[in-house]
Short mmCIF file of C-alpha atoms and ligand atoms in Angstrom, two decimals:
data_model
loop_
_atom_site.label_atom_id
_atom_site.label_comp_id
_atom_site.label_asym_id
_atom_site.label_seq_id
_atom_site.Cartn_x
_atom_site.Cartn_y
_atom_site.Cartn_z
CA MET A 1 -7.98 18.12 14.04
CA ASN A 2 -4.93 18.90 11.94
CA THR A 3 -2.54 16.33 10.59
CA LEU A 4 0.19 17.07 13.07
CA THR A 5 -2.02 16.42 16.09
CA LYS A 6 -3.29 13.27 14.42
CA SER A 7 0.19 11.91 13.89
CA LEU A 8 1.13 12.65 17.49
CA LEU A 9 -1.81 10.56 18.61
CA VAL A 10 -0.48 7.47 16.93
CA VAL A 11 2.76 7.35 18.89
CA PRO A 12 1.39 5.47 21.92
CA ILE A 13 -0.18 2.85 19.64
CA LEU A 14 3.12 2.39 17.89
CA LEU A 15 4.97 1.79 21.12
CA ALA A 16 2.33 -0.60 22.35
CA LEU A 17 2.54 -2.59 19.17
CA SER A 18 6.24 -2.99 19.04
CA SER A 19 6.54 -3.83 22.71
CA CYS A 20 3.90 -6.53 22.43
CA ALA A 21 5.68 -7.90 19.37
CA ARG A 22 8.92 -8.02 21.30
CA ASN A 23 7.46 -9.76 24.35
CA PRO A 24 6.16 -13.10 23.16
CA VAL A 25 3.81 -14.76 25.61
CA THR A 26 5.82 -17.94 25.66
CA GLY A 27 9.02 -16.19 26.60
CA ARG A 28 10.81 -18.17 23.92
CA GLN A 29 13.21 -16.46 21.67
CA ASP A 30 11.33 -16.51 18.44
CA PHE A 31 11.17 -14.85 15.10
CA VAL A 32 9.79 -11.65 16.52
CA MET A 33 13.15 -10.98 18.11
CA MET A 34 14.85 -10.80 14.77
CA SER A 35 16.04 -7.54 13.39
CA GLU A 36 14.24 -5.65 10.69
CA ALA A 37 17.13 -6.41 8.33
CA GLN A 38 16.62 -10.14 8.86
CA GLU A 39 12.90 -9.77 8.36
CA VAL A 40 13.47 -7.91 5.09
CA SER A 41 15.91 -10.52 3.83
CA ILE A 42 13.36 -13.28 4.50
CA GLY A 43 10.71 -11.28 2.66
CA LEU A 44 13.05 -10.77 -0.26
CA ARG A 45 13.80 -14.49 -0.48
CA GLN A 46 10.13 -15.47 -0.27
CA ASP A 47 9.22 -12.81 -2.84
CA ILE A 48 11.31 -14.76 -5.35
CA LEU A 49 9.24 -17.87 -4.60
CA VAL A 50 5.99 -15.98 -4.95
CA LYS A 51 7.08 -14.69 -8.35
CA GLN A 52 8.04 -18.19 -9.46
CA GLN A 53 4.53 -19.35 -8.62
CA TYR A 54 2.50 -16.37 -9.73
CA ARG A 55 3.18 -14.29 -12.74
CA VAL A 56 3.21 -10.56 -12.24
CA TYR A 57 0.15 -9.04 -13.95
CA PRO A 58 1.44 -7.59 -17.23
CA SER A 59 0.20 -4.00 -17.00
CA ARG A 60 2.75 -1.41 -15.95
CA ALA A 61 0.03 1.23 -15.53
CA LEU A 62 -2.01 -0.91 -13.14
CA GLN A 63 1.10 -1.95 -11.18
CA ASP A 64 2.11 1.69 -10.79
CA TYR A 65 -1.35 2.69 -9.65
CA VAL A 66 -1.61 -0.07 -7.03
CA GLU A 67 1.92 0.73 -5.88
CA SER A 68 1.05 4.43 -5.48
CA VAL A 69 -2.07 3.70 -3.41
CA GLY A 70 -0.07 1.23 -1.31
CA GLN A 71 2.69 3.76 -0.66
CA LYS A 72 0.14 6.38 0.34
CA VAL A 73 -1.16 4.03 3.03
CA ALA A 74 2.29 2.76 4.03
CA THR A 75 3.73 6.19 4.79
CA ARG A 76 0.92 6.64 7.36
CA SER A 77 1.51 3.22 8.91
CA HIS A 78 3.31 2.27 12.11
CA ARG A 79 6.45 1.39 10.19
CA PRO A 80 6.70 4.27 7.73
CA LEU A 81 10.41 3.81 7.13
CA LEU A 82 10.18 0.24 5.89
CA LYS A 83 10.42 -0.12 2.11
CA TYR A 84 7.10 -1.57 0.89
CA HIS A 85 6.50 -3.34 -2.42
CA TYR A 86 2.97 -3.71 -3.81
CA THR A 87 2.45 -6.17 -6.68
CA VAL A 88 -0.60 -7.30 -8.66
CA VAL A 89 -0.27 -11.00 -9.45
CA ASP A 90 -1.96 -12.59 -12.46
CA SER A 91 -4.28 -14.95 -10.65
CA PRO A 92 -8.07 -15.40 -10.71
CA GLU A 93 -7.99 -16.23 -6.99
CA ILE A 94 -9.58 -13.60 -4.80
CA ASN A 95 -6.87 -12.80 -2.35
CA ALA A 96 -4.23 -10.47 -1.05
CA PHE A 97 -1.31 -11.42 1.12
CA ALA A 98 1.79 -10.04 2.75
CA LEU A 99 5.26 -11.37 3.41
CA PRO A 100 7.49 -10.23 6.25
CA GLY A 101 9.51 -7.15 5.47
CA GLY A 102 6.90 -5.26 3.42
CA TYR A 103 6.17 -7.44 0.37
CA ILE A 104 2.45 -7.18 -0.39
CA TYR A 105 0.47 -8.79 -3.21
CA VAL A 106 -3.07 -8.47 -4.53
CA THR A 107 -4.47 -10.81 -7.15
CA ARG A 108 -6.14 -9.43 -10.26
CA GLY A 109 -9.06 -11.59 -9.10
CA ILE A 110 -9.74 -9.42 -6.06
CA LEU A 111 -9.40 -6.17 -8.02
CA ALA A 112 -12.44 -7.08 -10.12
CA TYR A 113 -14.58 -7.05 -6.96
CA LEU A 114 -13.47 -3.65 -5.68
CA ASN A 115 -15.27 -0.44 -6.63
CA SER A 116 -13.12 2.46 -5.51
CA GLU A 117 -9.62 3.51 -4.64
CA ALA A 118 -10.72 3.67 -1.00
CA GLU A 119 -11.61 -0.04 -1.15
CA LEU A 120 -8.26 -0.86 -2.76
CA ALA A 121 -6.58 1.15 -0.01
CA ALA A 122 -8.59 -0.89 2.52
CA VAL A 123 -7.25 -4.17 1.15
CA LEU A 124 -3.70 -2.82 0.96
CA GLY A 125 -4.10 -1.25 4.40
CA HIS A 126 -5.20 -4.59 5.89
CA GLU A 127 -2.15 -6.33 4.39
CA THR A 128 0.12 -3.49 5.45
CA GLY A 129 -1.31 -4.01 8.94
CA HIS A 130 -0.12 -7.64 8.87
CA VAL A 131 3.38 -6.33 8.08
CA THR A 132 3.45 -3.59 10.68
CA ALA A 133 2.13 -5.94 13.38
CA ARG A 134 4.58 -8.60 12.14
CA HIS A 135 1.93 -11.32 11.93
CA GLY A 136 3.77 -13.23 9.21
CA VAL A 137 6.92 -13.10 11.23
CA ARG A 138 5.15 -14.51 14.25
CA GLN A 139 3.75 -17.40 12.26
CA GLN A 140 6.96 -19.16 11.34
CA SER A 141 10.08 -19.94 13.25
CA ALA A 142 13.32 -18.50 12.01
CA SER A 143 14.68 -21.94 11.23
CA GLN A 144 11.64 -22.81 9.11
CA ALA A 145 12.02 -19.62 7.14
CA ALA A 146 15.72 -20.22 6.67
CA GLN A 147 15.07 -23.67 5.24
CA ILE A 148 12.78 -22.42 2.50
CA GLY A 149 14.77 -22.97 -0.61
CA VAL A 150 13.95 -22.85 -4.25
CA THR A 151 12.85 -26.47 -4.49
CA LEU A 152 9.24 -26.37 -5.49
CA ALA A 153 6.80 -29.18 -5.17
CA SER A 154 6.26 -30.75 -8.54
CA ILE A 155 2.88 -29.61 -9.66
CA PHE A 156 0.40 -31.34 -11.85
CA VAL A 157 0.31 -29.70 -15.27
CA PRO A 158 1.80 -26.42 -14.13
CA GLU A 159 0.80 -24.57 -17.28
CA LEU A 160 -2.82 -25.60 -17.02
CA GLY A 161 -3.78 -23.60 -14.01
CA THR A 162 -2.71 -21.55 -11.09
CA ASN A 163 -1.63 -24.02 -8.47
CA ALA A 164 0.25 -21.19 -6.90
CA GLY A 165 -1.95 -20.87 -3.87
CA TYR A 166 -1.63 -24.46 -2.83
CA ASN A 167 2.13 -24.56 -3.23
CA LEU A 168 2.75 -21.28 -1.53
CA THR A 169 0.64 -22.41 1.36
CA ASN A 170 2.85 -25.46 1.68
CA MET A 171 6.03 -23.49 1.35
CA LEU A 172 5.35 -20.46 3.43
CA GLY A 173 2.88 -21.78 5.94
CA GLY A 174 -0.90 -21.98 5.79
CA ALA A 175 -1.46 -18.53 7.23
CA LEU A 176 -0.04 -16.65 4.30
CA LEU A 177 -3.00 -17.24 2.04
CA SER A 178 -5.64 -18.54 4.41
CA GLY A 179 -5.40 -15.93 7.12
CA TYR A 180 -3.79 -15.52 10.50
CA GLY A 181 -6.73 -16.36 12.70
CA ARG A 182 -9.52 -14.20 14.04
CA GLU A 183 -7.51 -12.00 16.39
CA HIS A 184 -4.76 -11.13 13.94
CA GLU A 185 -7.26 -10.55 11.13
CA LEU A 186 -9.24 -8.19 13.31
CA GLU A 187 -6.04 -6.44 14.27
CA ALA A 188 -5.15 -6.07 10.57
CA ASP A 189 -8.63 -4.65 9.92
CA ARG A 190 -8.21 -2.20 12.77
CA LEU A 191 -4.77 -1.13 11.57
CA GLY A 192 -5.97 -0.94 7.97
CA ALA A 193 -8.93 1.26 8.93
CA ASP A 194 -6.58 3.44 10.92
CA TYR A 195 -4.23 3.86 7.94
CA LEU A 196 -7.21 4.60 5.69
CA ALA A 197 -8.33 7.41 7.92
CA ARG A 198 -4.85 8.83 8.16
CA SER A 199 -4.48 8.71 4.35
CA GLY A 200 -7.69 10.64 3.79
CA TYR A 201 -10.03 7.73 2.99
CA ASP A 202 -13.18 6.80 4.86
CA PRO A 203 -12.28 3.91 7.21
CA HIS A 204 -15.73 2.50 6.54
CA ALA A 205 -14.31 1.31 3.17
CA MET A 206 -12.88 -1.56 5.23
CA ILE A 207 -16.41 -2.74 6.13
CA ASN A 208 -17.57 -2.28 2.51
CA VAL A 209 -14.75 -4.48 1.25
CA VAL A 210 -15.41 -7.19 3.79
CA GLY A 211 -19.09 -7.05 2.78
CA VAL A 212 -18.40 -7.39 -0.94
CA LEU A 213 -15.96 -10.23 -0.36
CA LYS A 214 -18.34 -11.96 2.04
CA ASN A 215 -21.11 -11.89 -0.59
CA GLN A 216 -18.66 -13.19 -3.17
CA GLU A 217 -17.67 -15.98 -0.81
CA LEU A 218 -21.27 -17.00 -0.08
CA PHE A 219 -22.08 -17.06 -3.79
CA ASP A 220 -18.88 -18.80 -4.81
CA THR A 221 -19.30 -21.50 -2.18
CA ASP A 222 -22.49 -22.58 -3.98
CA ILE A 223 -20.91 -22.43 -7.43
CA ALA A 224 -17.80 -24.26 -6.22
CA LYS A 225 -19.97 -27.05 -4.85
CA GLN A 226 -21.64 -27.43 -8.26
CA GLU A 227 -18.26 -27.41 -9.99
CA GLY A 228 -16.54 -29.65 -7.45
CA ARG A 229 -13.76 -27.17 -6.74
CA GLU A 230 -12.48 -25.18 -3.80
CA PRO A 231 -14.26 -21.86 -3.26
CA ARG A 232 -12.35 -18.68 -3.99
CA ARG A 233 -12.10 -16.77 -0.79
CA TYR A 234 -10.22 -13.88 0.63
CA HIS A 235 -8.17 -14.86 3.65
CA GLY A 236 -9.50 -12.11 5.89
CA VAL A 237 -13.22 -12.82 5.61
CA PHE A 238 -14.88 -14.26 8.67
CA ALA A 239 -17.81 -16.56 9.27
CA THR A 240 -20.26 -13.75 9.98
CA HIS A 241 -21.44 -11.04 7.66
CA PRO A 242 -19.73 -7.71 8.43
CA ASP A 243 -23.02 -5.95 9.17
CA ALA A 244 -23.72 -8.48 11.90
CA ASP A 245 -20.15 -8.66 13.13
CA THR A 246 -19.93 -6.52 16.24
CA ARG A 247 -16.19 -7.05 16.76
CA LEU A 248 -15.40 -5.92 13.23
CA GLN A 249 -17.73 -2.92 13.56
CA GLN A 250 -16.00 -2.13 16.81
CA VAL A 251 -12.38 -2.35 15.61
CA VAL A 252 -13.11 -0.33 12.49
CA GLY A 253 -15.24 2.06 14.51
CA GLU A 254 -12.22 2.92 16.66
CA SER A 255 -10.58 4.63 13.71
CA LYS A 256 -13.60 6.90 13.47
CA SER A 257 -11.90 9.03 16.10
CA LEU A 258 -9.61 10.05 13.23
CA GLU A 259 -12.67 11.12 11.24
CA VAL A 260 -11.78 12.46 7.81
CA ALA A 261 -13.63 15.64 6.85
CA ASN A 262 -13.83 15.07 3.08
CA PRO A 263 -12.80 11.48 2.51
CA TYR A 264 -11.49 10.61 -0.95
CA GLU A 265 -13.40 7.76 -2.58
CA GLY A 266 -11.79 7.63 -6.03
CA ARG A 267 -14.46 5.50 -7.68
CA ASP A 268 -14.01 6.74 -11.25
CA VAL A 269 -10.22 6.76 -11.01
CA PHE A 270 -10.21 3.19 -9.79
CA LEU A 271 -12.69 1.94 -12.39
CA ARG A 272 -10.67 3.56 -15.18
CA GLN A 273 -7.58 1.71 -13.91
CA ILE A 274 -9.23 -1.70 -14.04
CA ASP A 275 -10.95 -1.18 -17.41
CA GLY A 276 -9.67 -4.13 -19.49
CA LEU A 277 -8.59 -6.23 -16.50
CA THR A 278 -8.56 -9.99 -17.18
CA PHE A 279 -11.47 -11.71 -15.45
CA ASN A 280 -11.46 -15.33 -14.21
CA ASP A 281 -9.27 -17.61 -16.30
CA SER A 282 -6.80 -16.26 -18.84
CA SER A 283 -6.17 -17.62 -22.31
CA ASP A 284 -2.53 -18.38 -21.54
CA GLN A 285 -3.62 -20.61 -18.70
CA GLY A 286 -6.54 -22.23 -20.45
CA VAL A 287 -10.12 -21.13 -20.95
CA VAL A 288 -13.43 -22.97 -21.20
CA ARG A 289 -16.02 -21.58 -23.61
CA ASN A 290 -19.12 -23.63 -24.40
CA ASN A 291 -17.43 -26.80 -23.16
CA VAL A 292 -14.38 -26.29 -25.37
CA PHE A 293 -11.17 -26.11 -23.40
CA SER A 294 -8.41 -24.17 -25.16
CA HIS A 295 -4.92 -23.44 -24.01
CA GLY A 296 -3.22 -20.58 -25.84
CA GLU A 297 0.27 -21.20 -24.55
CA LEU A 298 0.30 -24.95 -25.17
CA GLY A 299 -1.66 -24.45 -28.40
CA PHE A 300 -4.30 -27.16 -28.15
CA SER A 301 -8.04 -27.40 -27.83
CA ILE A 302 -10.50 -30.16 -26.89
CA SER A 303 -14.32 -30.21 -26.94
CA PHE A 304 -15.99 -31.95 -24.04
CA PRO A 305 -19.48 -33.49 -24.52
CA SER A 306 -21.96 -30.62 -24.80
CA GLU A 307 -24.20 -31.41 -21.83
CA TRP A 308 -21.33 -32.18 -19.47
CA LYS A 309 -20.10 -29.99 -16.65
CA VAL A 310 -16.52 -28.87 -17.38
CA THR A 311 -14.31 -27.75 -14.51
CA ASN A 312 -11.07 -25.87 -15.03
CA SER A 313 -9.70 -26.09 -11.51
CA PRO A 314 -6.19 -25.28 -10.40
CA ALA A 315 -5.40 -28.98 -10.11
CA SER A 316 -6.92 -30.37 -13.31
CA ILE A 317 -9.30 -30.06 -16.23
CA SER A 318 -12.21 -32.40 -15.90
CA ALA A 319 -15.73 -33.01 -17.14
CA ARG A 320 -18.64 -34.94 -15.69
CA SER A 321 -21.74 -36.36 -17.33
CA PRO A 322 -25.10 -34.83 -16.30
CA ASP A 323 -25.98 -37.94 -14.26
CA LYS A 324 -22.51 -37.69 -12.65
CA LEU A 325 -21.80 -41.34 -13.43
CA VAL A 326 -18.98 -40.76 -15.93
CA SER A 327 -16.05 -38.42 -15.56
CA MET A 328 -13.21 -37.43 -17.87
CA GLN A 329 -9.95 -35.92 -16.78
CA LEU A 330 -7.31 -34.32 -18.95
CA LYS A 331 -3.69 -34.82 -17.97
CA MET A 332 -0.39 -33.93 -19.51
CA ASP A 333 3.01 -35.58 -19.60
CA VAL A 334 6.24 -35.10 -21.53
CA LYS A 335 6.36 -37.01 -24.80
CA PRO A 336 8.35 -40.21 -24.27
CA THR A 337 10.09 -42.32 -26.91
CA GLY A 338 7.83 -44.96 -28.40
CA THR A 339 4.31 -44.72 -29.84
CA PRO A 340 1.08 -43.56 -28.17
CA THR A 341 -0.04 -47.20 -28.30
CA GLU A 342 2.98 -48.23 -26.23
CA TYR A 343 2.38 -45.34 -23.86
CA ALA A 344 -1.29 -46.28 -23.43
CA ARG A 345 -0.33 -49.88 -22.75
CA ARG A 346 2.14 -48.87 -20.07
CA LEU A 347 -0.40 -46.52 -18.53
CA THR A 348 -3.38 -48.86 -18.43
CA GLY A 349 -1.64 -52.17 -17.77
CA GLY A 350 -2.36 -55.55 -19.25
CA GLY A 351 -6.13 -55.67 -18.82
CA SER A 352 -7.01 -53.22 -21.54
CA ARG A 353 -7.44 -53.36 -25.31
CA VAL A 354 -5.38 -50.67 -27.05
CA GLU A 355 -6.05 -49.43 -30.57
CA PRO A 356 -3.85 -47.01 -32.49
CA GLU A 357 -5.67 -43.91 -33.76
CA GLU A 358 -5.06 -40.61 -35.44
CA PHE A 359 -6.76 -37.48 -34.04
CA ASN A 360 -6.73 -34.61 -36.54
CA GLY A 361 -3.36 -35.65 -37.94
CA LEU A 362 -1.91 -36.36 -34.50
CA SER A 363 -0.64 -39.75 -33.60
CA ALA A 364 -2.83 -41.23 -30.86
CA ALA A 365 -4.20 -44.36 -29.20
CA ILE A 366 -7.25 -45.37 -27.22
CA ALA A 367 -7.26 -47.97 -24.46
CA TYR A 368 -10.49 -49.70 -23.43
CA THR A 369 -11.63 -51.67 -20.41
CA PRO A 370 -15.32 -52.35 -19.71
CA SER A 371 -15.74 -49.20 -17.63
CA THR A 372 -12.82 -46.99 -18.65
CA ILE A 373 -11.62 -45.35 -21.87
CA THR A 374 -8.23 -43.69 -22.03
CA GLY A 375 -7.10 -41.54 -24.95
CA VAL A 376 -3.43 -40.74 -25.52
CA THR A 377 -2.33 -38.07 -28.02
CA TYR A 378 1.09 -36.70 -28.90
CA LEU A 379 1.25 -33.01 -29.74
CA GLY A 380 4.49 -31.02 -29.84
CA SER A 381 6.70 -32.10 -26.97
CA LYS A 382 3.73 -33.22 -24.86
CA THR A 383 1.52 -36.21 -24.32
CA TYR A 384 -2.12 -35.48 -23.58
CA ILE A 385 -4.04 -38.13 -21.70
CA VAL A 386 -7.81 -38.16 -21.32
CA GLN A 387 -8.89 -40.66 -18.69
CA THR A 388 -12.56 -41.58 -18.58
CA VAL A 389 -14.04 -43.58 -15.75
CA ALA A 390 -17.64 -44.80 -15.53
CA LYS A 391 -19.53 -46.24 -12.57
CA SER A 392 -20.31 -49.40 -14.56
CA PRO A 393 -19.78 -50.93 -18.03
CA GLU A 394 -23.44 -50.17 -18.90
CA VAL A 395 -22.98 -46.50 -18.09
CA MET A 396 -19.79 -46.46 -20.14
CA ASP A 397 -21.64 -47.96 -23.11
CA ALA A 398 -24.28 -45.27 -22.92
CA GLN A 399 -21.68 -42.50 -23.07
CA ARG A 400 -19.17 -44.22 -25.35
CA ASN A 401 -19.84 -42.14 -28.45
CA ALA A 402 -19.82 -38.84 -26.60
CA VAL A 403 -16.54 -39.76 -24.92
CA LEU A 404 -14.84 -40.92 -28.12
CA ASN A 405 -15.98 -37.84 -30.05
CA SER A 406 -14.56 -35.68 -27.32
CA MET A 407 -11.20 -37.47 -27.31
CA ARG A 408 -11.00 -37.29 -31.08
CA SER A 409 -11.64 -33.53 -31.01
CA LEU A 410 -8.22 -32.82 -29.47
CA HIS A 411 -6.19 -30.82 -31.97
CA GLY A 412 -3.41 -28.27 -32.30
CA MET A 413 -4.92 -24.78 -32.56
CA SER A 414 -4.70 -22.87 -35.81
CA GLU A 415 -3.50 -19.28 -35.89
CA ALA A 416 -7.09 -18.13 -36.43
CA GLU A 417 -8.29 -20.08 -33.39
CA ARG A 418 -5.54 -18.61 -31.25
CA LYS A 419 -6.51 -15.10 -32.31
CA LYS A 420 -10.14 -15.67 -31.36
CA LEU A 421 -9.11 -16.96 -27.96
CA ARG A 422 -9.18 -13.96 -25.74
CA PRO A 423 -9.70 -13.81 -22.01
CA LEU A 424 -12.79 -12.31 -20.42
CA GLN A 425 -12.23 -8.71 -19.42
CA VAL A 426 -13.70 -6.19 -17.04
CA LYS A 427 -15.20 -3.36 -19.06
CA ILE A 428 -16.52 -0.10 -17.66
CA ILE A 429 -19.77 1.17 -19.16
CA THR A 430 -22.16 4.01 -18.43
CA VAL A 431 -25.60 2.72 -17.49
CA LYS A 432 -28.35 3.69 -19.91
CA THR A 433 -32.00 4.19 -18.99
CA GLY A 434 -33.69 0.82 -18.85
CA ASP A 435 -30.49 -1.20 -18.24
CA THR A 436 -30.97 -3.93 -15.67
CA TYR A 437 -28.56 -6.62 -14.50
CA ALA A 438 -30.86 -9.25 -16.01
CA GLU A 439 -30.66 -7.49 -19.37
CA LEU A 440 -26.87 -6.98 -19.18
CA ALA A 441 -26.51 -10.62 -18.16
CA ARG A 442 -28.26 -11.79 -21.32
CA ARG A 443 -25.48 -10.21 -23.39
CA SER A 444 -22.73 -11.48 -21.07
CA PRO A 445 -20.35 -14.37 -21.83
CA LEU A 446 -20.52 -15.45 -18.18
CA GLY A 447 -23.30 -17.99 -18.72
CA LYS A 448 -26.07 -18.86 -16.31
CA ASN A 449 -24.55 -17.11 -13.30
CA ALA A 450 -23.94 -13.84 -15.15
CA GLU A 451 -26.58 -11.82 -13.32
CA SER A 452 -25.19 -12.74 -9.90
CA TYR A 453 -21.61 -12.07 -11.04
CA LEU A 454 -22.55 -8.62 -12.35
CA ARG A 455 -24.26 -7.70 -9.09
CA LEU A 456 -21.34 -9.05 -7.05
CA ILE A 457 -18.61 -7.16 -8.88
CA ASN A 458 -20.65 -3.96 -8.67
CA ALA A 459 -21.40 -4.38 -4.96
CA GLN A 460 -25.14 -4.65 -5.67
CA TYR A 461 -25.63 -8.26 -4.67
CA PRO A 462 -28.16 -9.79 -4.25
CA LYS A 463 -30.92 -7.44 -5.42
CA GLY A 464 -29.54 -4.07 -6.55
CA GLU A 465 -30.04 -2.50 -9.97
CA PRO A 466 -27.79 -0.02 -11.79
CA THR A 467 -28.74 3.67 -11.94
CA PRO A 468 -28.73 5.48 -15.31
CA GLY A 469 -25.60 7.57 -15.76
CA GLN A 470 -23.61 5.47 -13.25
CA SER A 471 -20.35 3.78 -14.33
CA ILE A 472 -20.45 0.05 -13.73
CA LYS A 473 -18.39 -3.00 -14.59
CA ILE A 474 -19.53 -5.60 -17.03
CA ILE A 475 -17.64 -8.64 -18.28
CA ASP A 476 -16.91 -8.78 -21.97
ZN1 LIG B 1 -5.41 -10.69 6.72
#
């Protein structure tokens, strides 16, 4: 079938879509009735909020590449005349989302899990499908959208993590990041697969992506439980695995009628583009290596007790003793007038004993109660607070030295330390004879879960092995 006949075929679908969007079941006049110009202006306004919460990933080349793949898909979509914007945001979250009016974002986190241009096109196609079917528009009332201003919720230690997801969810409605519900997600998958086919990619890439992200989600749910954080999950992934999901197979299968003779996969091109991509946390936002938390931008570092479990979550930095009976949490405040001793007294109230201290030349104080220890340090224009809580005074006694050593390790980073602090990166290598994921994992900085991570990012989870001569991703 030639391209012209193919594009004629899509006309009835287009009409069906827009008429269903313009005839809300409730009969109420809602957002869907708004003009495209209004929709675009809402997208533009919300785009500003997104960019206040997420930083744009600082690689022009990668941005241009993602934009070009997005535009390829968009020109074959049901709203080809809309102006689309595709942006990579600097977040370890594994997500992609779309605003009304054609503003589409992918996180750098999700890019690390994709293995070809076709899979990137699948993610962008799915999000483009949310825009063409106006799902975002249907989610919020016009008045809600109009009220969204630039007042942002005050976030706990904004520099210490990416709280972006949580705040955006509050601001723009839960659906933006968490998904639009089963029916709309399936519709976005169907539309995405359709756009893939019409752009010369194999629509099956949609199923591949959902599979990779589903495996990531299953794995990360376990890890998140261990680390006491929220799992990282892509909004469009359902409860079932794609291979067992008949509805998903069905909606993607429909686009098979647009079968592409020689689909473009673009594996090598894509891998070259993400060579050097930041993986997981970034040094500007704070990294944990061997229980040392370092923050490049704020310029400080603290060593948590060596056997403890350290969690760098979007909301806080914390550590827990192996028996889980003692926990430490790092917080930050602006530096007030008065001494750390006075600050600690105000913070902990009358019941505690406060002693002035000096940590590595920094003025500090420690406040004690039988089952808590609180360290306060001034550094630059900030106050760092380490709050330690134990289940009982006996437990606190047992961990006292470890806790105090940790508090007293807080220091301003030297230039040399800052230089050494570099984020983990995706690196593309050619597999040599004898390479296995177990072997590659031994040389990886990812720690005990390295082998699973390597399989996940290379779509060979849970049991695959690399083939000699093949290009794969490792983390360096
Ligand atoms: Zn979606």
